[in-house]
Each structure stands twice: as C-alpha cells, then as structure tokens.
Amino acid sequence: MGLLTIGTFAKASRLSPKALRLYDELGLLTPARVDPVSGYRLYAPEQLDQARLVAWLRRLGMPLARIQHVNTLESAAATQEIRAFWAEVEADTAARRDLASFLINHLSWKDPAMSPTIKPLGIRYAALSDPGLVRESNQDTAYAGSRLLAVADGYGSAGAPASAAAVEALKRLETDSVPAGNLLNVLEDAIEQAKQAVNGVAGSSSSPEEAGTTLTAMLWTGSQLALVHIGDSRVYLVRDGELFQITHDHTMVQSMVDEGRLTPEEAVSHPQRALLIRALGQGADATHDMRLHDAQLGDRYLLCSDGLSTVVQTEEIRRVLSEISEPEQAVHELIALANGCGSPDNVSCVVADVMELQH
C-alpha cells in the first residue's frame, strides 16, 4: 500500500485533517512525506497505529505534551504512564466531586437545630500528643475545642513550630462567627493563613525547603463537621460500631496504590511510605481536600498523626474507640498502644463524640 493522503489518513485514524496539521507542527505526528510543490501531507499506513493511539489519548483528555512523551516509550512504560495519568484524573475528579458535594450541601442545607423536634447536638472531646519512644522532640500539634479539632504533623528543621503555626492560624475559627452562607470562604481563608504562617516559620529556618507540616482539621458547625485535609494525618469515623477512614493520604506510596503499582499490603512496609506529595511548607503542593459531614448522634471522630496509624492495626483502633466511652481515656489508650508498638514517631490523637447538648 502506498502513502495515504491526509484526508484518507484522517478518516482511518479518526483524527481530523486540522488535528493532523497541528500534530505535525508540534512534532507529535510527522507525515512520512510532504509534497515539495503542493505542500500536501502524506502518511504511511504503518503510522496508523500511532495516530489511533494519539486519538484515544486525546479522548482521555491527556495533554499533547504528555502524549508526545508516551509516544517515545516502549509498550510497558507507555502502559504505566497511561495508568498514572488516569489515576491523576480520577483523583482530580474525586476532589472536584467533593467540592461540588460541599457546595450543594452547603447551599441547600437547612439547620436541623432550627426544628423544635430535633434536639441540638454538640461535641465532647480530648486531645493528646506524645513524642513517642524514639524521637528526641515532638513535632506534632494536637488541638481540640468546642468548635475546632486539629492535628498537624511537622517535619524538617522547623517541624515543631510549623505544625504549631498551622494550628494556631485556625484557632480563630473557635471564636469567629461563621455566616451560614460563607463557610467555604471562611475555611479557604483560614487554610491560606495557615499556609502563610507555615511559610513564615519555614523561611526563617536553616533549611526552609525541608520544613513544613501536614494539617487535618474539622470545624463543628452545630450539626455538621467541615473537614480540611492535607498530608497523611487521618480522620476516622466510628458509626454504628463500624470504623471508616474518611481522609485520603497524600503520600507517594498512596498514589502508587491508587495507580495500581503497589498493593495496600505492600504499601504498609514500603520504605517511602512517609514521603508526602502534599503539605504546607516552602515549595510544597498545598492543595487540600475539603468536604462536609452530616453528624449523627453517637458518632465518634478520631483525628491522628501517622505515628498512630502506621503502627497500630486498624482493628485495634476500632476496638479502643468502640469500647472506651470517655474521649480523654480513649486518647491515652491509643497513644499507649502506639508506644507499645515501639512508637518510632511522634503520636497525636484527637477524639470527639457527637452528643446531645445538656441544658
């Protein structure tokens, strides 16, 4: 078979002639020959496979620069690159879905406390932080108040002041009134202030690029908890005896699990399991997750640093949260369990129970 005209090649490859001309200009799909007189592009039949791959990748929404990179790879590496791209798309879609859900719930929500048949809810809480058995200092910060619950896990040369600064920036949420229609903006402003506070601390350290913190916090609104999360500290919910992790770790290893390159079992012992891909700090990706949770009477929330979740089995965490009724006793028991496992890292826990307000 001879060379194909651009029209024939476009039809066979499912790419328009306009797209083919663009891809030629970008060096993504160069014609086999260009007529020196007419400038007409001609393509070889063996280029069809490459053209069809480009067409499919464009349908996936992959940027042209990344498609160009995929075209340079062998089959196995190209497969891995496509898998990684799609994991990023799904993560982005999930984040936008959470934001859409947040907006929908927030704009349509009616406070059940306004109904005379619904008893008002509140939270009781406790927070505790411990250096563990190995680290010389504690770079974690844990805080619990009547409206704000927070855990931050600092790292680097100024990890302790970084985590403290992040939580301190959110504490104004304890006292500031939040207008019903302004919760999203208030939280965004608070996170931005936390980011600036951490950057200020990190910038004054001897190694600013190595100083930062995770931040996971929940704001109690009266019958809902607004969650903001960045890093690998976690939030668990116990409801009806079942334990649910309601945050997603922003770590390299978790991204590898999401992409199918690691199993959850392999991730537990991976040497880079603590490597963050999102955090507050100089040069870090500070993109945060945000969502709303409708609280139910009897719910129990646990916020913890990875010093607990990496050493204590999930079932043991569920057992403690289910069996020990007082938050103060529960946080002590969880940290004791971590210490019993050797506590190679600092350990911080916040436990909060949703309960009826007593008049």
Tab-separated table of C-alpha atoms in Angstrom, residues 11-355:
chain	number	residue	atom	x	y	z
A	11	LYS	CA	-10.636	9.067	8.204
A	12	ALA	CA	-8.690	5.889	9.014
A	13	SER	CA	-7.127	7.301	12.196
A	14	ARG	CA	-10.268	9.087	13.455
A	15	LEU	CA	-8.339	12.368	13.584
A	16	SER	CA	-9.431	15.445	11.671
A	17	PRO	CA	-7.153	16.957	8.995
A	18	LYS	CA	-6.977	20.077	11.183
A	19	ALA	CA	-5.723	17.982	14.120
A	20	LEU	CA	-3.178	16.226	11.905
A	21	ARG	CA	-1.792	19.559	10.730
A	22	LEU	CA	-1.489	20.720	14.345
A	23	TYR	CA	0.235	17.491	15.420
A	24	ASP	CA	2.676	17.862	12.540
A	25	GLU	CA	3.536	21.410	13.647
A	26	LEU	CA	4.104	20.164	17.201
A	27	GLY	CA	6.259	17.243	16.061
A	28	LEU	CA	3.784	14.805	17.569
A	29	LEU	CA	2.782	13.043	14.348
A	30	THR	CA	5.040	13.943	11.440
A	31	PRO	CA	3.931	12.941	7.912
A	32	ALA	CA	6.002	10.359	6.067
A	33	ARG	CA	6.367	12.812	3.202
A	34	VAL	CA	5.400	16.357	2.305
A	35	ASP	CA	4.952	17.147	-1.387
A	36	PRO	CA	7.613	19.774	-2.169
A	37	VAL	CA	5.379	21.517	-4.708
A	38	SER	CA	1.907	21.467	-3.159
A	39	GLY	CA	2.941	21.096	0.493
A	40	TYR	CA	0.398	18.259	0.735
A	41	ARG	CA	0.976	15.890	3.678
A	42	LEU	CA	1.209	12.159	3.002
A	43	TYR	CA	1.240	9.425	5.634
A	44	ALA	CA	2.484	5.842	5.695
A	45	PRO	CA	-0.014	3.079	6.589
A	46	GLU	CA	2.277	1.944	9.424
A	47	GLN	CA	1.676	5.338	11.105
A	48	LEU	CA	-1.970	4.434	11.703
A	49	ASP	CA	-1.328	2.655	14.995
A	50	GLN	CA	0.458	5.685	16.405
A	51	ALA	CA	-2.251	8.025	15.108
A	52	ARG	CA	-5.023	5.920	16.629
A	53	LEU	CA	-3.201	5.869	19.967
A	54	VAL	CA	-2.967	9.663	19.831
A	55	ALA	CA	-6.706	9.815	19.081
A	56	TRP	CA	-7.570	7.599	22.032
A	57	LEU	CA	-5.295	9.513	24.396
A	58	ARG	CA	-6.882	12.789	23.315
A	59	ARG	CA	-10.288	11.282	24.095
A	60	LEU	CA	-8.938	10.546	27.568
A	61	GLY	CA	-8.081	14.226	27.870
A	62	MET	CA	-4.322	13.718	28.029
A	63	PRO	CA	-2.358	16.914	27.227
A	64	LEU	CA	-0.456	16.911	23.938
A	65	ALA	CA	2.939	17.251	25.639
A	66	ARG	CA	2.266	14.134	27.675
A	67	ILE	CA	1.040	12.238	24.611
A	68	GLN	CA	4.307	13.146	22.917
A	69	HIS	CA	6.156	11.612	25.868
A	70	VAL	CA	4.028	8.439	25.759
A	71	ASN	CA	4.858	8.038	22.069
A	72	THR	CA	8.553	7.796	22.934
A	73	LEU	CA	8.043	4.913	25.374
A	74	GLU	CA	8.075	1.177	24.959
A	75	SER	CA	4.757	-0.598	25.413
A	76	ALA	CA	5.178	-1.469	29.101
A	77	ALA	CA	6.350	2.011	30.073
A	78	ALA	CA	3.601	3.631	27.981
A	79	THR	CA	1.027	1.479	29.749
A	80	GLN	CA	2.375	2.586	33.122
A	81	GLU	CA	2.292	6.251	32.061
A	82	ILE	CA	-1.344	5.988	30.926
A	83	ARG	CA	-2.261	4.267	34.189
A	84	ALA	CA	-0.561	7.041	36.161
A	85	PHE	CA	-2.333	9.732	34.132
A	86	TRP	CA	-5.712	8.157	34.680
A	87	ALA	CA	-5.101	7.872	38.427
A	88	GLU	CA	-4.420	11.611	38.442
A	89	VAL	CA	-7.650	12.238	36.523
A	90	GLU	CA	-9.638	10.147	38.977
A	91	ALA	CA	-8.059	11.911	41.950
A	92	ASP	CA	-8.849	15.292	40.412
A	93	THR	CA	-12.392	14.187	39.630
A	94	ALA	CA	-12.837	12.952	43.194
A	95	ALA	CA	-11.589	16.273	44.557
A	96	ARG	CA	-13.961	18.230	42.325
A	97	ARG	CA	-16.798	15.852	43.225
A	98	ASP	CA	-16.116	16.516	46.910
A	99	LEU	CA	-16.117	20.257	46.268
A	100	ALA	CA	-19.361	20.043	44.285
A	101	SER	CA	-20.923	17.986	47.070
A	102	PHE	CA	-19.666	20.509	49.616
A	103	LEU	CA	-21.232	23.382	47.674
A	104	ILE	CA	-24.523	21.568	47.062
A	105	ASN	CA	-24.868	20.502	50.682
A	106	HIS	CA	-23.800	23.886	51.965
A	107	LEU	CA	-26.144	25.911	49.761
A	108	SER	CA	-29.156	23.632	50.223
A	109	TRP	CA	-28.630	22.713	53.860
A	110	LYS	CA	-31.221	23.625	56.472
A	111	ASP	CA	-30.086	23.563	60.068
A	112	PRO	CA	-31.969	20.725	61.816
A	113	ALA	CA	-31.342	22.506	65.103
A	114	MET	CA	-33.980	25.025	63.973
A	115	SER	CA	-36.637	22.329	64.155
A	116	PRO	CA	-38.367	22.113	67.562
A	117	THR	CA	-38.455	18.303	67.251
A	118	ILE	CA	-34.665	17.947	66.877
A	119	LYS	CA	-32.506	18.129	69.948
A	120	PRO	CA	-29.393	20.308	69.470
A	121	LEU	CA	-26.085	18.455	69.174
A	122	GLY	CA	-22.643	19.273	70.480
A	123	ILE	CA	-19.287	17.570	70.828
A	124	ARG	CA	-17.187	16.410	73.748
A	125	TYR	CA	-13.536	15.998	73.013
A	126	ALA	CA	-9.992	15.331	74.141
A	127	ALA	CA	-6.575	15.827	72.560
A	128	LEU	CA	-3.192	14.374	73.433
A	129	SER	CA	0.252	14.436	71.809
A	130	ASP	CA	3.254	12.327	72.745
A	131	PRO	CA	6.857	12.316	71.461
A	132	GLY	CA	6.907	8.514	71.237
A	133	LEU	CA	9.834	6.328	72.227
A	134	VAL	CA	12.441	7.239	69.594
A	135	ARG	CA	12.239	10.913	68.641
A	136	GLU	CA	14.009	13.439	70.863
A	137	SER	CA	11.382	16.136	70.264
A	138	ASN	CA	7.697	16.320	69.435
A	139	GLN	CA	6.910	17.987	66.111
A	140	ASP	CA	3.193	17.187	66.282
A	141	THR	CA	0.471	19.580	67.416
A	142	ALA	CA	-2.946	18.380	68.551
A	143	TYR	CA	-5.845	20.641	69.490
A	144	ALA	CA	-9.477	20.149	70.479
A	145	GLY	CA	-12.014	22.820	71.340
A	146	SER	CA	-15.761	23.301	71.271
A	147	ARG	CA	-15.679	24.041	67.528
A	148	LEU	CA	-12.221	23.164	66.183
A	149	LEU	CA	-10.425	19.815	66.115
A	150	ALA	CA	-6.967	19.667	64.549
A	151	VAL	CA	-3.827	17.562	64.168
A	152	ALA	CA	-0.663	18.751	62.430
A	153	ASP	CA	2.485	16.676	61.946
A	154	GLY	CA	5.559	18.835	61.378
A	155	TYR	CA	8.697	17.761	59.547
A	156	GLY	CA	12.156	19.151	58.905
A	157	SER	CA	14.338	21.518	60.866
A	158	ALA	CA	11.390	23.673	61.972
A	159	GLY	CA	8.710	20.988	62.082
A	160	ALA	CA	7.507	21.754	65.611
A	161	PRO	CA	6.925	25.489	65.114
A	162	ALA	CA	5.469	24.798	61.647
A	163	SER	CA	2.787	22.454	62.993
A	164	ALA	CA	2.062	24.831	65.883
A	165	ALA	CA	1.735	27.790	63.493
A	166	ALA	CA	-0.685	25.924	61.237
A	167	VAL	CA	-2.999	25.021	64.103
A	168	GLU	CA	-2.714	28.458	65.689
A	169	ALA	CA	-3.854	30.038	62.418
A	170	LEU	CA	-7.075	28.018	62.589
A	171	LYS	CA	-7.868	28.770	66.224
A	172	ARG	CA	-9.693	31.971	65.371
A	173	LEU	CA	-12.422	29.699	63.999
A	174	GLU	CA	-13.208	28.858	67.630
A	175	THR	CA	-14.452	32.366	68.338
A	176	ASP	CA	-15.242	33.980	64.974
A	177	SER	CA	-18.845	33.711	63.904
A	178	VAL	CA	-19.251	31.996	60.531
A	179	PRO	CA	-22.186	33.320	58.459
A	180	ALA	CA	-24.360	30.485	57.193
A	181	GLY	CA	-23.553	31.167	53.548
A	182	ASN	CA	-19.863	31.818	53.998
A	183	LEU	CA	-18.432	28.597	55.427
A	184	LEU	CA	-16.482	27.631	52.309
A	185	ASN	CA	-14.832	31.047	52.031
A	186	VAL	CA	-14.022	31.150	55.751
A	187	LEU	CA	-12.300	27.768	55.566
A	188	GLU	CA	-10.360	28.741	52.434
A	189	ASP	CA	-9.188	31.939	54.138
A	190	ALA	CA	-8.154	30.007	57.249
A	191	ILE	CA	-6.133	27.498	55.239
A	192	GLU	CA	-4.438	30.315	53.338
A	193	GLN	CA	-3.490	31.955	56.649
A	194	ALA	CA	-2.158	28.626	57.910
A	195	LYS	CA	-0.102	28.260	54.727
A	196	GLN	CA	1.370	31.732	55.147
A	197	ALA	CA	2.116	31.101	58.817
A	198	VAL	CA	3.964	27.876	57.998
A	199	ASN	CA	5.893	29.535	55.165
A	200	GLY	CA	6.923	32.263	57.591
A	201	VAL	CA	8.253	29.713	60.050
A	202	ALA	CA	9.926	27.604	57.354
A	203	GLY	CA	11.512	30.663	55.761
A	204	SER	CA	13.293	31.512	58.984
A	205	SER	CA	14.722	28.016	59.463
A	206	SER	CA	18.181	26.863	58.425
A	207	SER	CA	16.703	24.558	55.752
A	208	PRO	CA	13.400	26.134	54.644
A	209	GLU	CA	12.790	23.622	51.872
A	210	GLU	CA	12.784	20.831	54.466
A	211	ALA	CA	10.382	22.419	56.952
A	212	GLY	CA	6.618	22.041	56.793
A	213	THR	CA	3.628	20.244	58.209
A	214	THR	CA	0.535	18.235	57.459
A	215	LEU	CA	-2.787	19.684	58.601
A	216	THR	CA	-6.040	17.864	59.206
A	217	ALA	CA	-8.844	19.760	60.906
A	218	MET	CA	-12.598	19.667	61.424
A	219	LEU	CA	-14.843	22.627	62.213
A	220	TRP	CA	-18.041	21.924	64.137
A	221	THR	CA	-20.960	23.985	62.793
A	222	GLY	CA	-23.725	22.740	65.089
A	223	SER	CA	-24.811	19.615	63.236
A	224	GLN	CA	-22.093	19.222	60.628
A	225	LEU	CA	-18.321	18.881	60.581
A	226	ALA	CA	-16.413	20.657	57.826
A	227	LEU	CA	-13.168	18.821	57.051
A	228	VAL	CA	-9.980	20.269	55.596
A	229	HIS	CA	-7.108	17.879	54.997
A	230	ILE	CA	-3.610	17.962	53.553
A	231	GLY	CA	-0.906	15.346	54.144
A	232	ASP	CA	-1.016	11.954	55.810
A	233	SER	CA	-2.623	12.604	59.164
A	234	ARG	CA	-6.005	10.898	59.172
A	235	VAL	CA	-9.621	11.158	60.260
A	236	TYR	CA	-11.566	8.056	61.201
A	237	LEU	CA	-15.293	7.881	61.912
A	238	VAL	CA	-16.926	5.268	64.126
A	239	ARG	CA	-20.618	4.954	63.324
A	240	ASP	CA	-22.810	2.060	64.442
A	241	GLY	CA	-19.724	0.130	65.518
A	242	GLU	CA	-18.023	0.367	62.103
A	243	LEU	CA	-14.752	2.221	61.520
A	244	PHE	CA	-14.337	4.317	58.358
A	245	GLN	CA	-11.270	6.246	57.202
A	246	ILE	CA	-12.680	9.451	55.722
A	247	THR	CA	-9.420	11.065	54.573
A	248	HIS	CA	-7.080	10.067	51.772
A	249	ASP	CA	-3.330	10.042	52.406
A	250	HIS	CA	-1.381	12.493	50.268
A	251	THR	CA	1.744	10.332	50.019
A	252	MET	CA	3.844	8.936	47.201
A	253	VAL	CA	3.054	5.399	48.297
A	254	GLN	CA	-0.711	6.021	48.374
A	255	SER	CA	-0.518	7.463	44.857
A	256	MET	CA	1.277	4.276	43.790
A	257	VAL	CA	-1.528	2.218	45.332
A	258	ASP	CA	-4.096	4.382	43.529
A	259	GLU	CA	-2.258	3.794	40.248
A	260	GLY	CA	-2.113	0.036	40.806
A	261	ARG	CA	1.684	-0.046	41.132
A	262	LEU	CA	1.517	-1.231	44.757
A	263	THR	CA	-0.941	-3.297	46.743
A	264	PRO	CA	-2.198	-1.922	50.080
A	265	GLU	CA	-0.279	-4.734	51.771
A	266	GLU	CA	2.978	-3.737	50.044
A	267	ALA	CA	2.402	-0.092	50.954
A	268	VAL	CA	2.483	-0.847	54.690
A	269	SER	CA	6.183	-1.747	54.624
A	270	HIS	CA	7.321	0.412	51.708
A	271	PRO	CA	10.494	2.383	52.606
A	272	GLN	CA	9.000	5.612	51.184
A	273	ARG	CA	5.601	5.315	52.861
A	274	ALA	CA	6.128	8.621	54.727
A	275	LEU	CA	7.084	10.630	51.618
A	276	LEU	CA	4.470	13.383	51.242
A	277	ILE	CA	3.241	14.723	47.905
A	278	ARG	CA	1.114	17.437	49.555
A	279	ALA	CA	1.848	19.514	52.645
A	280	LEU	CA	2.098	23.052	53.967
A	281	GLY	CA	5.628	24.350	53.518
A	282	GLN	CA	8.082	26.068	51.210
A	283	GLY	CA	7.698	24.722	47.673
A	284	ALA	CA	5.165	22.045	48.680
A	285	ASP	CA	1.906	21.314	46.862
A	286	ALA	CA	-0.602	22.777	49.317
A	287	THR	CA	-3.755	21.577	47.549
A	288	HIS	CA	-6.170	20.486	50.270
A	289	ASP	CA	-9.227	18.258	50.388
A	290	MET	CA	-12.436	19.739	51.752
A	291	ARG	CA	-15.828	18.210	52.481
A	292	LEU	CA	-18.826	18.372	54.809
A	293	HIS	CA	-20.020	15.551	57.061
A	294	ASP	CA	-23.513	15.419	58.481
A	295	ALA	CA	-23.107	14.442	62.108
A	296	GLN	CA	-25.304	11.861	63.785
A	297	LEU	CA	-25.890	11.364	67.463
A	298	GLY	CA	-23.388	8.776	68.682
A	299	ASP	CA	-20.757	9.423	66.002
A	300	ARG	CA	-17.148	9.362	67.178
A	301	TYR	CA	-14.331	11.014	65.231
A	302	LEU	CA	-10.608	10.332	65.579
A	303	LEU	CA	-8.002	12.672	64.144
A	304	CYS	CA	-4.481	11.251	64.378
A	305	SER	CA	-0.966	11.694	63.051
A	306	ASP	CA	0.680	8.849	61.166
A	307	GLY	CA	2.559	7.984	64.346
A	308	LEU	CA	-0.597	6.099	65.337
A	309	SER	CA	-1.919	4.806	62.019
A	310	THR	CA	1.371	3.324	60.793
A	311	VAL	CA	1.996	1.186	63.889
A	312	VAL	CA	-1.411	0.317	65.366
A	313	GLN	CA	-3.690	-2.072	63.499
A	314	THR	CA	-6.991	-0.644	62.286
A	315	GLU	CA	-8.952	-3.237	64.230
A	316	GLU	CA	-7.197	-2.207	67.444
A	317	ILE	CA	-8.079	1.425	66.774
A	318	ARG	CA	-11.713	0.419	66.210
A	319	ARG	CA	-11.748	-1.637	69.416
A	320	VAL	CA	-10.467	1.230	71.563
A	321	LEU	CA	-12.851	3.741	70.037
A	322	SER	CA	-15.794	1.361	70.436
A	323	GLU	CA	-15.079	0.148	73.960
A	324	ILE	CA	-13.784	3.229	75.795
A	325	SER	CA	-16.543	5.775	76.265
A	326	GLU	CA	-14.605	8.794	77.563
A	327	PRO	CA	-12.579	10.708	74.946
A	328	GLU	CA	-9.847	11.519	77.489
A	329	GLN	CA	-9.333	7.867	78.324
A	330	ALA	CA	-9.531	6.876	74.645
A	331	VAL	CA	-6.698	9.193	73.530
A	332	HIS	CA	-4.491	7.933	76.367
A	333	GLU	CA	-5.179	4.318	75.419
A	334	LEU	CA	-4.464	4.915	71.708
A	335	ILE	CA	-1.126	6.540	72.468
A	336	ALA	CA	-0.302	3.735	74.903
A	337	LEU	CA	-0.947	1.247	72.088
A	338	ALA	CA	1.411	3.163	69.780
A	339	ASN	CA	4.083	3.235	72.475
A	340	GLY	CA	3.558	-0.470	72.990
A	341	CYS	CA	4.430	-0.945	69.313
A	342	GLY	CA	7.697	0.952	69.724
A	343	SER	CA	6.457	4.434	68.659
A	344	PRO	CA	9.206	5.334	66.158
A	345	ASP	CA	7.406	8.646	65.519
A	346	ASN	CA	5.507	11.290	67.467
A	347	VAL	CA	1.894	10.317	68.158
A	348	SER	CA	-1.087	12.672	68.329
A	349	CYS	CA	-4.780	11.895	68.747
A	350	VAL	CA	-7.982	13.893	68.999
A	351	VAL	CA	-11.227	12.087	69.845
A	352	ALA	CA	-14.591	13.854	69.566
A	353	ASP	CA	-18.066	12.470	70.297
A	354	VAL	CA	-21.296	13.860	68.876
A	355	MET	CA	-23.820	14.115	71.711
